[in-house]
Coordinates of C-alpha atoms and ligand atoms in Angstrom, one line a residue:
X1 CA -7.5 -42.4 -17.9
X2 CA -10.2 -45.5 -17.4
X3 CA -13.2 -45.5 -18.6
X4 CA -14.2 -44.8 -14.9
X5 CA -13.1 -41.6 -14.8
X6 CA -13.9 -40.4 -18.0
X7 CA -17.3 -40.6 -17.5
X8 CA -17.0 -39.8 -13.2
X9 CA -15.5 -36.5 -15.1
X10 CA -19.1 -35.9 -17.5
X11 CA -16.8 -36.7 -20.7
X12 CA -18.4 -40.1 -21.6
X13 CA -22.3 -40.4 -21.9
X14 CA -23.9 -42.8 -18.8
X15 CA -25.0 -46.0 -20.1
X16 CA -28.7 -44.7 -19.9
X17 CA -31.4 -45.2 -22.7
X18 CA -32.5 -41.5 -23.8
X19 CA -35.4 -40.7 -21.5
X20 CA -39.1 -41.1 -22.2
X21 CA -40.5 -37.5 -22.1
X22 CA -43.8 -39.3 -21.2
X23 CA -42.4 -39.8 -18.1
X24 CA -40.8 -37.0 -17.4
X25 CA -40.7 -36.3 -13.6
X26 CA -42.0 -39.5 -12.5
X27 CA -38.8 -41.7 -13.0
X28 CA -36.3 -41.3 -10.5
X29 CA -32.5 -40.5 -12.6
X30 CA -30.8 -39.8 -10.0
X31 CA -29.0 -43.0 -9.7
X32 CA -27.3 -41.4 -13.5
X33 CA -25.8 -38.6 -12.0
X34 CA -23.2 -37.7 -9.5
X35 CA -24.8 -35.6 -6.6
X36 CA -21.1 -35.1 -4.3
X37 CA -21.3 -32.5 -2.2
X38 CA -18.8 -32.1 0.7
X39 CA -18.5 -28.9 2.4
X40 CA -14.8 -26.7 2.2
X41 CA -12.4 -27.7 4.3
X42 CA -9.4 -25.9 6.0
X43 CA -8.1 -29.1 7.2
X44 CA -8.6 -30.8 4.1
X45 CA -7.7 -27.9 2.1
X46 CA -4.2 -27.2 3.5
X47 CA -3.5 -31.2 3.3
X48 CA -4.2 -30.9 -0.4
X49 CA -1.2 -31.6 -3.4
X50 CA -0.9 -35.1 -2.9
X51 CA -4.2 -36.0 -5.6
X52 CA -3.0 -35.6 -8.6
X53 CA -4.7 -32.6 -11.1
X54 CA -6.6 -34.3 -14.5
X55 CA -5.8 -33.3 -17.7
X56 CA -8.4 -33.3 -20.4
X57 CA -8.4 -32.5 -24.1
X58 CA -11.2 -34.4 -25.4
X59 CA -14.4 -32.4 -24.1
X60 CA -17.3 -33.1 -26.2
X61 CA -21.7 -32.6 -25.6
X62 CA -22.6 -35.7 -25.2
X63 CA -25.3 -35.9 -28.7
X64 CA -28.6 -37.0 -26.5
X65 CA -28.2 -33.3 -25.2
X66 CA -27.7 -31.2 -28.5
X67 CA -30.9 -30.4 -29.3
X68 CA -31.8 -29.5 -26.0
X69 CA -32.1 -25.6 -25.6
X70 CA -33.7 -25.6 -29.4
X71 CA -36.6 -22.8 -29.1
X72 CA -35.0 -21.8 -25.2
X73 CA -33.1 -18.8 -24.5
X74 CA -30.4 -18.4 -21.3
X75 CA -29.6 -15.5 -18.9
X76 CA -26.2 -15.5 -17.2
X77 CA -25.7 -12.4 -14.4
X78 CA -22.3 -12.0 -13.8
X79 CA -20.8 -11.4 -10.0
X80 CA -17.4 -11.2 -8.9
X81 CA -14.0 -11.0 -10.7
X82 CA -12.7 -11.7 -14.0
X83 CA -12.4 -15.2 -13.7
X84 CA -16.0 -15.2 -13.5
X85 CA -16.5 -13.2 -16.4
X86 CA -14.3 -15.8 -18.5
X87 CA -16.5 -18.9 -16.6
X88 CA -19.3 -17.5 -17.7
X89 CA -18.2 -17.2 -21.4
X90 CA -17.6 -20.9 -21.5
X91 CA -21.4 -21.8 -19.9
X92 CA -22.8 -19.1 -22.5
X93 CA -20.3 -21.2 -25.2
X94 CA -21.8 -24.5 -23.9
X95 CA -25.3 -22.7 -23.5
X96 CA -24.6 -22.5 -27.6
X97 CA -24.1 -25.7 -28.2
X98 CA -26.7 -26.9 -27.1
X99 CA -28.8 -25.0 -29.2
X100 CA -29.9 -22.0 -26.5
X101 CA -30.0 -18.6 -27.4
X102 CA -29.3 -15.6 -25.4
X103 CA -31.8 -13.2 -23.9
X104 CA -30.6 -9.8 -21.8
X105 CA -33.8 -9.8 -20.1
X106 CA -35.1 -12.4 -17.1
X107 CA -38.4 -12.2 -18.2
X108 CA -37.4 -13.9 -21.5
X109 CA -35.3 -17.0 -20.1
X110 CA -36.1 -20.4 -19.6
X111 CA -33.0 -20.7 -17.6
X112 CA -31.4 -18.7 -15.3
X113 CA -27.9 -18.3 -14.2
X114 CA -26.7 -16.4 -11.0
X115 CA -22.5 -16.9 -11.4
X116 CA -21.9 -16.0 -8.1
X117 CA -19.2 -14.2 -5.9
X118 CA -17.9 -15.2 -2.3
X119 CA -15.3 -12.4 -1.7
X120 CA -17.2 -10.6 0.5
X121 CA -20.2 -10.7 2.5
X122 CA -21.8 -7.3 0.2
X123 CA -21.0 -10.0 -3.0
X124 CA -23.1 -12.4 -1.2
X125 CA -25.6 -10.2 -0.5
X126 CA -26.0 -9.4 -3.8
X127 CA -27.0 -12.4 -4.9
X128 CA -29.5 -13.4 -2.0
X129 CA -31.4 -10.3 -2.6
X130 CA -31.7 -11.0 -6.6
X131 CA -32.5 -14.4 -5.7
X132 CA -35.7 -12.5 -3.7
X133 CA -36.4 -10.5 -6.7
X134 CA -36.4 -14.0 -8.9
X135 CA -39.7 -15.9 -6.8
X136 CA -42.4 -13.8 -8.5
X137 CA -40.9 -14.6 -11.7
X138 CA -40.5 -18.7 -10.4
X139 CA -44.3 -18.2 -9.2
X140 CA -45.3 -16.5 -12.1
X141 CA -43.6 -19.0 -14.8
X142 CA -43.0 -22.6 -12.6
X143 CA -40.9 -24.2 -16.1
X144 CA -38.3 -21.0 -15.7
X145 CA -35.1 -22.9 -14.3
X146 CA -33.2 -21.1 -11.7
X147 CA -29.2 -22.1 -10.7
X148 CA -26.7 -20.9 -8.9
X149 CA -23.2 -21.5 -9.6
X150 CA -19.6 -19.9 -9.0
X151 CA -17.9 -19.3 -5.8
X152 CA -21.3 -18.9 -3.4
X153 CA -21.8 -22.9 -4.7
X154 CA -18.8 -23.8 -3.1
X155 CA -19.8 -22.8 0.6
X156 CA -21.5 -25.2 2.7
X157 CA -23.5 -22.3 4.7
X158 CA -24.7 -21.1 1.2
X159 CA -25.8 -24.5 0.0
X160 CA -27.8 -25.0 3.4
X161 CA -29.3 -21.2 3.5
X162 CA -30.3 -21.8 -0.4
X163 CA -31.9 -25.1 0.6
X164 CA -33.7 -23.5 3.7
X165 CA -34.7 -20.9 2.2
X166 CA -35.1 -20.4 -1.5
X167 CA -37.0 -23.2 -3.2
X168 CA -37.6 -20.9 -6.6
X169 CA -33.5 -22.4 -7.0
X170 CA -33.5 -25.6 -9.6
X171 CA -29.9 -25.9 -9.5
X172 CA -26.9 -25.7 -7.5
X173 CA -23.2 -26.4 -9.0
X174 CA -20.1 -25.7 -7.9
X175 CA -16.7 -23.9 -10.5
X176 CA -15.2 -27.5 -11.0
X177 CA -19.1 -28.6 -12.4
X178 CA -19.0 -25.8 -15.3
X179 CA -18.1 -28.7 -18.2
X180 CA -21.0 -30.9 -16.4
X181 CA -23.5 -28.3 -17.4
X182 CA -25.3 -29.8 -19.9
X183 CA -26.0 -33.3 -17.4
X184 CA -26.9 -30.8 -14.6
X185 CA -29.6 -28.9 -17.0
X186 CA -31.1 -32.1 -17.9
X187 CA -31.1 -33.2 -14.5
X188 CA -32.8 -30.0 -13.4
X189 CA -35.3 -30.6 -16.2
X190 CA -36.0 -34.2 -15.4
X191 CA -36.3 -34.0 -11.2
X192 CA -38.8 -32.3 -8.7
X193 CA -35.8 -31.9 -6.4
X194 CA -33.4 -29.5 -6.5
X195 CA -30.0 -30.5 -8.4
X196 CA -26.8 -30.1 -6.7
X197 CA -23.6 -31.0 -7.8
X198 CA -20.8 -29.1 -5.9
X199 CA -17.1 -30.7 -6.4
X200 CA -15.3 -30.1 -3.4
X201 CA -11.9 -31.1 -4.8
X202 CA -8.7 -30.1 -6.2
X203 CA -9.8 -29.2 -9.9
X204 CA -9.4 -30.7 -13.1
X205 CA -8.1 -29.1 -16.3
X206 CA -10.9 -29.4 -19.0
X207 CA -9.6 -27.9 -22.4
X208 CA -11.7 -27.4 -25.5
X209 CA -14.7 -26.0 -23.4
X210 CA -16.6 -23.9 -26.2
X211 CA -16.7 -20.6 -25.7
X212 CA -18.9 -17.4 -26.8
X213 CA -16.7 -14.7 -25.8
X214 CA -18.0 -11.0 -24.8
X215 CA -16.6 -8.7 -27.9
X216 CA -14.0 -9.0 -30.5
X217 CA -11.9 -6.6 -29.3
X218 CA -10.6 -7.8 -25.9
X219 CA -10.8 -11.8 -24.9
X220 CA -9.4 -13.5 -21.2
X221 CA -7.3 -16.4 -21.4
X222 CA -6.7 -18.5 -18.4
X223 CA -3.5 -19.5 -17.7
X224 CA -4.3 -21.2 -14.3
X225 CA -6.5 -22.0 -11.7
X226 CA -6.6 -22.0 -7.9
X227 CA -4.7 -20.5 -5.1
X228 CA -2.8 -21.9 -2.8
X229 CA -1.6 -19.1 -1.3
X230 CA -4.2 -19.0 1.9
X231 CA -4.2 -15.6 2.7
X232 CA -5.6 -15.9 5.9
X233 CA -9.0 -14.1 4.6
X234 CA -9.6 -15.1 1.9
X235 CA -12.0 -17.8 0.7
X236 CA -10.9 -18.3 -2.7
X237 CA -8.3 -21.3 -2.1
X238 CA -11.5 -23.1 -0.9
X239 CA -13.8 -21.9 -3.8
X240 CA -11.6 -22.2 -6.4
X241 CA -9.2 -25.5 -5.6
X242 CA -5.4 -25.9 -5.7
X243 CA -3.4 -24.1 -8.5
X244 CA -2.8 -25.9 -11.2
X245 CA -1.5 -24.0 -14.7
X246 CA -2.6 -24.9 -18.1
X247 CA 0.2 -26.3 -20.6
X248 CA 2.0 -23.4 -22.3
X249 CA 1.1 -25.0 -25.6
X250 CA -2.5 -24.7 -24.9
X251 CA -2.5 -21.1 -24.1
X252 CA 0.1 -20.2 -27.1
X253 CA -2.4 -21.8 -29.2
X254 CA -5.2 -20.0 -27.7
X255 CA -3.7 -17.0 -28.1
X256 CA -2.4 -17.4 -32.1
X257 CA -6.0 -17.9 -32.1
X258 CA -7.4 -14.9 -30.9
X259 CA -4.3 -12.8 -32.9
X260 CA -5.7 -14.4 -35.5
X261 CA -9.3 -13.8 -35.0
X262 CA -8.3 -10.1 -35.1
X263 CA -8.2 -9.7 -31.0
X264 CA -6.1 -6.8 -29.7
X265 CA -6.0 -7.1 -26.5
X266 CA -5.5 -10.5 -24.1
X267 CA -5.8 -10.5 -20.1
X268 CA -4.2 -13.6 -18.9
X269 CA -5.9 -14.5 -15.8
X270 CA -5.3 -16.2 -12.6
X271 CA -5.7 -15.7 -9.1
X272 CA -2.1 -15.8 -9.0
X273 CA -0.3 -15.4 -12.1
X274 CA 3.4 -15.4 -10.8
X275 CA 2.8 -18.9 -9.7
X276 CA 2.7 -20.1 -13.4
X277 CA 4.2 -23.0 -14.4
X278 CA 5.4 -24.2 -10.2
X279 CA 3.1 -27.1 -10.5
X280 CA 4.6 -28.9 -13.6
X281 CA 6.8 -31.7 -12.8
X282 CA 8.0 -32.1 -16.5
X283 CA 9.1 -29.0 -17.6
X284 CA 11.2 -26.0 -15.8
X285 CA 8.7 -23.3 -17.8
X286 CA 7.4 -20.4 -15.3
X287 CA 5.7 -16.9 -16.5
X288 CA 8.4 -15.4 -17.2
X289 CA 8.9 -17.8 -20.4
X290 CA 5.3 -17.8 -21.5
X291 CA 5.4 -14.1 -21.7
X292 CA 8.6 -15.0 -23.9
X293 CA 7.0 -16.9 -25.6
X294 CA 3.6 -14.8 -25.7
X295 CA 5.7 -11.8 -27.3
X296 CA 6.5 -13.0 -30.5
X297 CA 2.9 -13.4 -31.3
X298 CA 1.1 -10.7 -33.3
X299 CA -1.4 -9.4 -31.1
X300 CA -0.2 -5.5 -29.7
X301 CA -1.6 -5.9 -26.4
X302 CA -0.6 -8.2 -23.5
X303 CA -2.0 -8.0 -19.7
X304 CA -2.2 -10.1 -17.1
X305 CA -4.2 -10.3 -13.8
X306 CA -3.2 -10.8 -10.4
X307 CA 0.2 -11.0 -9.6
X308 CA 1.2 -11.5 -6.1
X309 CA 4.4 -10.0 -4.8
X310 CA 5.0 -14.0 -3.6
X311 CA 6.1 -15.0 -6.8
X312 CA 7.3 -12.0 -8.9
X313 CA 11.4 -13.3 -9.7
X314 CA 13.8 -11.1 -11.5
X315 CA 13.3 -13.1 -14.9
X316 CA 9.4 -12.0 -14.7
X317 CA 10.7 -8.1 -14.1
X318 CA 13.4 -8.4 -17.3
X319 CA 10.9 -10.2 -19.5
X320 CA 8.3 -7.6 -18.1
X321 CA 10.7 -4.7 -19.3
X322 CA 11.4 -5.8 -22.7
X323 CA 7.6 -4.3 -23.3
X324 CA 6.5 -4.5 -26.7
X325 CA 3.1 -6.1 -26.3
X326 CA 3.8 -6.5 -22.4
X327 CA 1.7 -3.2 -21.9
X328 CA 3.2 -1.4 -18.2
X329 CA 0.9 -1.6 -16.0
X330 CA 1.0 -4.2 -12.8
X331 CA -1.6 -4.7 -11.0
X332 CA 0.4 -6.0 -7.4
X333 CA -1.7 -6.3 -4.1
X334 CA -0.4 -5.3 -1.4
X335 CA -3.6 -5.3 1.3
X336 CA -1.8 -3.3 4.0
X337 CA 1.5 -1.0 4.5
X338 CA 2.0 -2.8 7.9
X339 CA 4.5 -5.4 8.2
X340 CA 2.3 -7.2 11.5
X341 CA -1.2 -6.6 9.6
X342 CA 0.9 -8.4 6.5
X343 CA 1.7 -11.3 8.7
X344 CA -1.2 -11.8 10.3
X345 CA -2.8 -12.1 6.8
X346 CA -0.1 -14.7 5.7
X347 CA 0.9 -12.1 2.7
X348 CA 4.4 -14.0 3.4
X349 CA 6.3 -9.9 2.6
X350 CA 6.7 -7.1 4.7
X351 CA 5.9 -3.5 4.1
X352 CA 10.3 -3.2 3.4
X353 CA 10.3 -6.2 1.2
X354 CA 7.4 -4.9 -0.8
X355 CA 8.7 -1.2 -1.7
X356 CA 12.1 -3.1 -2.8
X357 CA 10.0 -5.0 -5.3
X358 CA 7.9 -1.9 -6.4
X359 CA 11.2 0.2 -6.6
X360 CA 12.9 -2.9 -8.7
X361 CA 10.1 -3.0 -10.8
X362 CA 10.2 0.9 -11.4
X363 CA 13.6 1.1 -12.4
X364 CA 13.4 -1.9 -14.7
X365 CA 9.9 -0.7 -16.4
X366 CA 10.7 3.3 -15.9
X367 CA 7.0 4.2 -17.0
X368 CA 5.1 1.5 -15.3
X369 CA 1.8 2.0 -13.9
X370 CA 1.2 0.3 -10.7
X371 CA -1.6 -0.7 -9.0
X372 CA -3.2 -2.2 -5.8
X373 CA -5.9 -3.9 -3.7
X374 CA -6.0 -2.8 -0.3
X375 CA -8.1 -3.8 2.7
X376 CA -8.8 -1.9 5.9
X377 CA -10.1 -3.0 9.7
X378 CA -8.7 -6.5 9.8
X379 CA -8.8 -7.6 13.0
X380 CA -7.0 -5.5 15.5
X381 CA -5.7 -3.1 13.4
X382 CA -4.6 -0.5 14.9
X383 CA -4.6 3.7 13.8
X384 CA -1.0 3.5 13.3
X385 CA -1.1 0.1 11.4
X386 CA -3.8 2.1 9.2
X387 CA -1.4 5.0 8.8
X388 CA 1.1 2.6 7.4
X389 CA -1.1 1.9 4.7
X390 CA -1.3 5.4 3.6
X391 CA 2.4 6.3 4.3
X392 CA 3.1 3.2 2.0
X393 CA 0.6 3.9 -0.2
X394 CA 2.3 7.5 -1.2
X395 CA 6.0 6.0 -0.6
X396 CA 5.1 3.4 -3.8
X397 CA 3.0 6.0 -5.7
X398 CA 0.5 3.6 -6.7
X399 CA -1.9 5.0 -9.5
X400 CA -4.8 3.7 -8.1
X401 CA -6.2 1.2 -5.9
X402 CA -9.5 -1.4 -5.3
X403 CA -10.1 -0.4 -1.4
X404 CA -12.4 -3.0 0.6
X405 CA -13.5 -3.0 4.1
X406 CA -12.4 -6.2 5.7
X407 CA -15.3 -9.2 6.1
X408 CA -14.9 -12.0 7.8
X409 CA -15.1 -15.0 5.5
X410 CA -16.6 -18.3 6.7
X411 CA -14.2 -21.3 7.8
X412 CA -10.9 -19.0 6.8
X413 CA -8.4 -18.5 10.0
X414 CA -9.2 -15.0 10.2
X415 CA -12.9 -15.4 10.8
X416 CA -12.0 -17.2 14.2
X417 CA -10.2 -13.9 14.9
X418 CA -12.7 -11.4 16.7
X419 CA -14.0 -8.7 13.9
X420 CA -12.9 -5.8 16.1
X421 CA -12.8 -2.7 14.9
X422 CA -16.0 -0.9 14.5
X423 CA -17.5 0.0 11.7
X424 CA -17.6 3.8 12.0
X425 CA -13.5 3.2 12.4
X426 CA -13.7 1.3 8.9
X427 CA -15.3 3.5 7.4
X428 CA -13.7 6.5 8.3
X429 CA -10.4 4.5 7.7
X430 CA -11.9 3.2 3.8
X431 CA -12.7 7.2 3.7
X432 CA -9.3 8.8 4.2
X433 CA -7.9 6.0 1.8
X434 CA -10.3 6.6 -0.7
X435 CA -9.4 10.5 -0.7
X436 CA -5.7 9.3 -1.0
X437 CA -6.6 7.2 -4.1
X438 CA -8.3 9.9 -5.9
X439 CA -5.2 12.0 -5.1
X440 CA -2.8 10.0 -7.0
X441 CA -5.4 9.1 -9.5
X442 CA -5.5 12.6 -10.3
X443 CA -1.9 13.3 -10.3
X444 CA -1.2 9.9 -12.8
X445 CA -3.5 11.3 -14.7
X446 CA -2.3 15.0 -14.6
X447 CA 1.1 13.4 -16.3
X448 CA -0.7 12.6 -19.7
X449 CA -1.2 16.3 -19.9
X450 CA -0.6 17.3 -23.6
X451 CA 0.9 14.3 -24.5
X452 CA 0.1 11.3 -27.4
X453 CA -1.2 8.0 -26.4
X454 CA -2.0 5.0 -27.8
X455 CA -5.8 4.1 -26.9
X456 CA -7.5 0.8 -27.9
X457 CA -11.0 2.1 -29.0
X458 CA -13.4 -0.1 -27.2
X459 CA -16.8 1.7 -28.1
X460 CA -18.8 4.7 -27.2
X461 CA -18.5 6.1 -24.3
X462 CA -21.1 4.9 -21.2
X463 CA -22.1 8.6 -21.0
X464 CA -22.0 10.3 -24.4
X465 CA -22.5 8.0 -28.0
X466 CA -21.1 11.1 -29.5
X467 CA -17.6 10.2 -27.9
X468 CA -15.9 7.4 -28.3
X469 CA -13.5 5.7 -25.5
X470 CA -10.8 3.1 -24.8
X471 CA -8.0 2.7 -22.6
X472 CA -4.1 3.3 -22.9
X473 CA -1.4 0.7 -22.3
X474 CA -1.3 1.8 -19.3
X475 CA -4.7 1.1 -18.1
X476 CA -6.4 4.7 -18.2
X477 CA -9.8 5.0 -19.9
X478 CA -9.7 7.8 -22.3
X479 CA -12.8 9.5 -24.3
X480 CA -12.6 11.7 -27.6
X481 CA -14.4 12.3 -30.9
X482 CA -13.7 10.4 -33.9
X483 CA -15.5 8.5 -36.7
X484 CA -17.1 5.3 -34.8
X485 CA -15.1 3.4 -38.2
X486 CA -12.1 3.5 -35.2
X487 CA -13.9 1.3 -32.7
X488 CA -11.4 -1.8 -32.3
X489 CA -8.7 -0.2 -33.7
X490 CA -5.4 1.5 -31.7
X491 CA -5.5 5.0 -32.2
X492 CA -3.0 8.1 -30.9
X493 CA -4.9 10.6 -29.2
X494 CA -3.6 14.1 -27.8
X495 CA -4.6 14.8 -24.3
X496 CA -5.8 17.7 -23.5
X497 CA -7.3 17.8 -20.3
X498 CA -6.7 14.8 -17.2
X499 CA -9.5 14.3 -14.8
X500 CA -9.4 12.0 -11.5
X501 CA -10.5 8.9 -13.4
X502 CA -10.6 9.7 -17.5
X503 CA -8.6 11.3 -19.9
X504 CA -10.3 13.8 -22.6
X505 CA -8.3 14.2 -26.5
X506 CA -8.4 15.0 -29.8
X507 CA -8.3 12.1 -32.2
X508 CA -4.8 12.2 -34.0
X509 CA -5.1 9.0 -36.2
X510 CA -5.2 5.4 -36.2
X511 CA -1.6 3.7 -35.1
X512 CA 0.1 1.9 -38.2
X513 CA 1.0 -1.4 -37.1
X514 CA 4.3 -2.1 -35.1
X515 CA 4.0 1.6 -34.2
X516 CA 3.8 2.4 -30.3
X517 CA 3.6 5.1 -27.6
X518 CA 3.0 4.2 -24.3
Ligands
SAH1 N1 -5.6 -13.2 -6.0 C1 -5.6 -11.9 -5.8 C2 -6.9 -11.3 -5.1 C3 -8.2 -11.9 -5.4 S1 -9.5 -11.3 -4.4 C4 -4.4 -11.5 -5.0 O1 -4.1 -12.1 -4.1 O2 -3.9 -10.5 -5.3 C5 -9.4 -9.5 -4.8 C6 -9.2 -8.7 -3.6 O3 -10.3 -8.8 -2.7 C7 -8.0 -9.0 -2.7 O4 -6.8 -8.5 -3.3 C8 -8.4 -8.4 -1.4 O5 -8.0 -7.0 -1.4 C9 -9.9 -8.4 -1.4 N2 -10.4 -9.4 -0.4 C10 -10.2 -10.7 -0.4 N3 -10.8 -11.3 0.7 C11 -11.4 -10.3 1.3 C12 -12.1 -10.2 2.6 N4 -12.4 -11.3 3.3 N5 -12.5 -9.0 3.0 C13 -12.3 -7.9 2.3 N6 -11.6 -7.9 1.1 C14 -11.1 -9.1 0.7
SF4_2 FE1 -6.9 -14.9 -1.9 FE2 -4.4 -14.6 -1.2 FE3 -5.1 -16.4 -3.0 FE4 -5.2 -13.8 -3.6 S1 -3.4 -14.9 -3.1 S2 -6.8 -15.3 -4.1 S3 -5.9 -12.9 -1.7 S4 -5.6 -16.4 -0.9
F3S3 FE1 -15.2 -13.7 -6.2 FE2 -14.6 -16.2 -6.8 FE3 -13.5 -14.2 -8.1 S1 -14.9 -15.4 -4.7 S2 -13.4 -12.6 -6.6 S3 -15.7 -14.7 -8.1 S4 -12.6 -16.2 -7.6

């Protein structure tokens, strides 16, 4: 890589002299820093493949900005899905190194970070509303810095409504931007203006980000980025660039890592896991042999999140069913039991070809737990499309299920179709799927019933700190008594009475290592 695009990338310092904090906000830096902002494309989106992905190991703070957050403290709020989550553990990571410390309250922070979500219009709403709630606070305190990054960034109508409309924002930056965080906070610090910096682009990978992770217990690992899968809904291909997987010998390292850093749990993330591995040109390595690979290290518990049905190959299914620290639960979309619904949304399955998988998967993994996301009123779908869902829904015996009313996503295929079915209908129709959910929630849980499970004891319980919880290997959160000595451990417990959405038990013992009940 030339020396061009290392520091085009933020991995090489500018050739700038330190600035003169005499004149702060009277000389003009701009000309330092790389303000790109194009807007998300379909057109340009869908073209996409031919650039290649960059590969980066060397991530370093450049040292003008190390002392920089010495005496400040940061606020990160958290939107959106787990790959958020995990972003925001790297900013808080490079917050850290650059000498910030972290504050749980607004009223403490010098900066502020909004890390947004763009899956629906509610997410969005969200964050325009706290963005209100921010101004007295901007009014109040002028030197607090405000930014907005994640998905929201990466929409052109968000950019221009944030620029219209909310001048308490400092800072705009897009999810390819994170590892530019330090030149974007002095940016923010040294112009009136407000600092955008919003990549519109395939994505890079940048390893060695720093990292302050939430916990000891559980940790995310990314395995890859992007989607290219275009679900016809869906804005995340645009927010989140072209998938591209990390190198298995990054992750395996991360990993021996965290096993050795006492973790007990890892969620490999993605958007789409099952696409692992497509994009190298080098090697023939796909998830099924990371998980291979991921197995023989000492760490008990293995999940991964989100598979699409696309992708999921035999090899994946037998690797899968081997278990040991492959826990059995699959998380598997399947957004609508109607084969027309499924092609209009460019699922690229039918309602047939998705119970084969489900029933594969089943008799491979006998006591797998599987899951879904479902969406109801896309446009024109009809009562007995709707009914499909729910006739599918039972047929698979999914244990539970995120549910979402469909919204209409800017510049995605479906928003040019006409948002027709009223609300009243989508509600009623997120209603009688919700009551089907709870159903089979129930009933999963029901099968516990008097039986031993292996729970990883997370903490106390959100209700009771008399009671401790954690979840089975199966995913299913499960509270009990025992000394708080257990918390991070894996434990057996005895169940003794399901409920729709928890498990209660009595504490049997802590699990001696290589021992396990699913
Ligand atoms: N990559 C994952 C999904 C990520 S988004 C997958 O394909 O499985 C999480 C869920 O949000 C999706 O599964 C879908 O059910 C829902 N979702 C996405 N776009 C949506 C939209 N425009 N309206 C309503 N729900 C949506
Ligand atoms: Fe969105 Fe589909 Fe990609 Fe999932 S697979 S992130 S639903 S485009
Ligand atoms: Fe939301 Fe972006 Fe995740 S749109 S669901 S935060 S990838």
């Amino acid at each position: 890589m030339n020396e061009e695009q290392r520091l085009n990338a933020g991995l090489i310092k500018p050739d700038l002299a330190t600035p003169d904090p005499e004149q702060k906000k009277e000389k003009d830096y701009s000309q330092y820093f790389q303000t790109v902002y194009t807007p998300p494309s379909l057109k340009k989106a869908r073209k996409r493949g031919k650039e290649d992905v960059k590969y980066f190991d060397d991530f370093e703070i450049d040292e003008r900005f190390l002392g920089m957050g010495k005496g400040r403290k940061f606020y990160i709020r958290t939107y959106g899905c787990q790959m958020n989550e995990h972003d925001t553990e790297v900013m808080a990571g490079i917050f850290t190194a650059l000498g910030y410390e972290a504050t749980n309250s607004v009223d403490d922070a010098n900066i502020i970070l909004l890390n947004t979500c763009a899956i629906r219009e509610n997410a969005e709403n969200k964050v325009f509303g706290e963005l209100g709630h921010l101004k007295p606070l901007k009014q109040r305190n002028p030197d607090v810095l405000i930014g907005v990054c994640g998905c929201m960034s990466q929409e052109e109508s968000v950019v221009n409504k944030i620029l219209r409309t909310y001048d308490q924002v400092d800072m705009i930056f897009g999810t390819h931007n994170i590892h530019r965080l330090p030149h974007i906070i002095h940016e923010a610090y040294m112009s009136k203006e407000m600092v955008i910096e919003v990549w519109s682009k395939e994505g890079d990978i940048i390893e060695n980000l720093p990292k302050v992770r939430h916990g000891n217990i559980k940790a995310w690992v990314n395995i890859m980025y992007g989607c290219d899968k275009f679900c016809t809904y869906c804005i995340v291909p645009y927010t989140r660039g072209k998938e591209r997987s990390r190198r298995p010998e990054d992750i395996i390292q991360e990993v021996r890592h965290l096993a050795a850093k006492g973790y007990q749990e890892i969620t490999l993330l993605g958007q789409n896991v099952n696409a692992y591995g497509k994009d190298f040109e080098d090697v023939n390595y796909r998830l099924a042999d990371l998980f291979a690979d991921l197995r023989n290290i000492d760490i008990p518990r293995i999940r991964f999140t989100t598979s699409h049905p696309w992708d999921f190959d035999d090899e994946l299914i037998e690797v899968l069913a081997k278990g040991g620290n492959l826990v059995e639960h699959i998380h598997l979309p399947v957004q609508s039991g109607s084969s027309a619904v499924l092609k209009i949304m460019g699922r690229s399955y039918t309602r047939e070809k998705f119970i084969e998988l489900a029933s594969k998967i089943k008799e491979s993994i006998p006591n797998v737990s599987l899951t879904t996301d479902i969406i109801v009123g896309f446009p024109n779908e009809t009562d007995e499309q709707f009914e499909e869902t729910l006739t599918l829904y039972e047929e698979v015996g999914f244990e539970t299920a995120y549910t979402y009313i469909y919204s209409p996503r800017d510049g995605t295929p479906a928003e040019k179709m006409a948002d027709n079915i009223p609300m009243e209908v989508k509600k009623e129709r997120l209603q009688r799927l919700n009551k089907l959910v709870n159903e089979y929630s129930a009933k999963a849980m029901q099968q516990f019933e008097g039986q031993v499970v292996e729970v990883l004891v997370e903490g106390e319980s959100k209700r009771n700190d008399e009671v401790l919880s954690g979840y089975t290997r199966r995913s299913k959160l499960v509270n009990f008594k025992a000394p708080k000595s257990v918390i991070g451990k894996l434990v057996h417990v005895k169940i003794t009475e399901a409920k729709t959405w928890s498990l209660d038990g009595e504490f049997i013992g802590v699990v001696k290592q290589k021992e396990v009940v699913s």
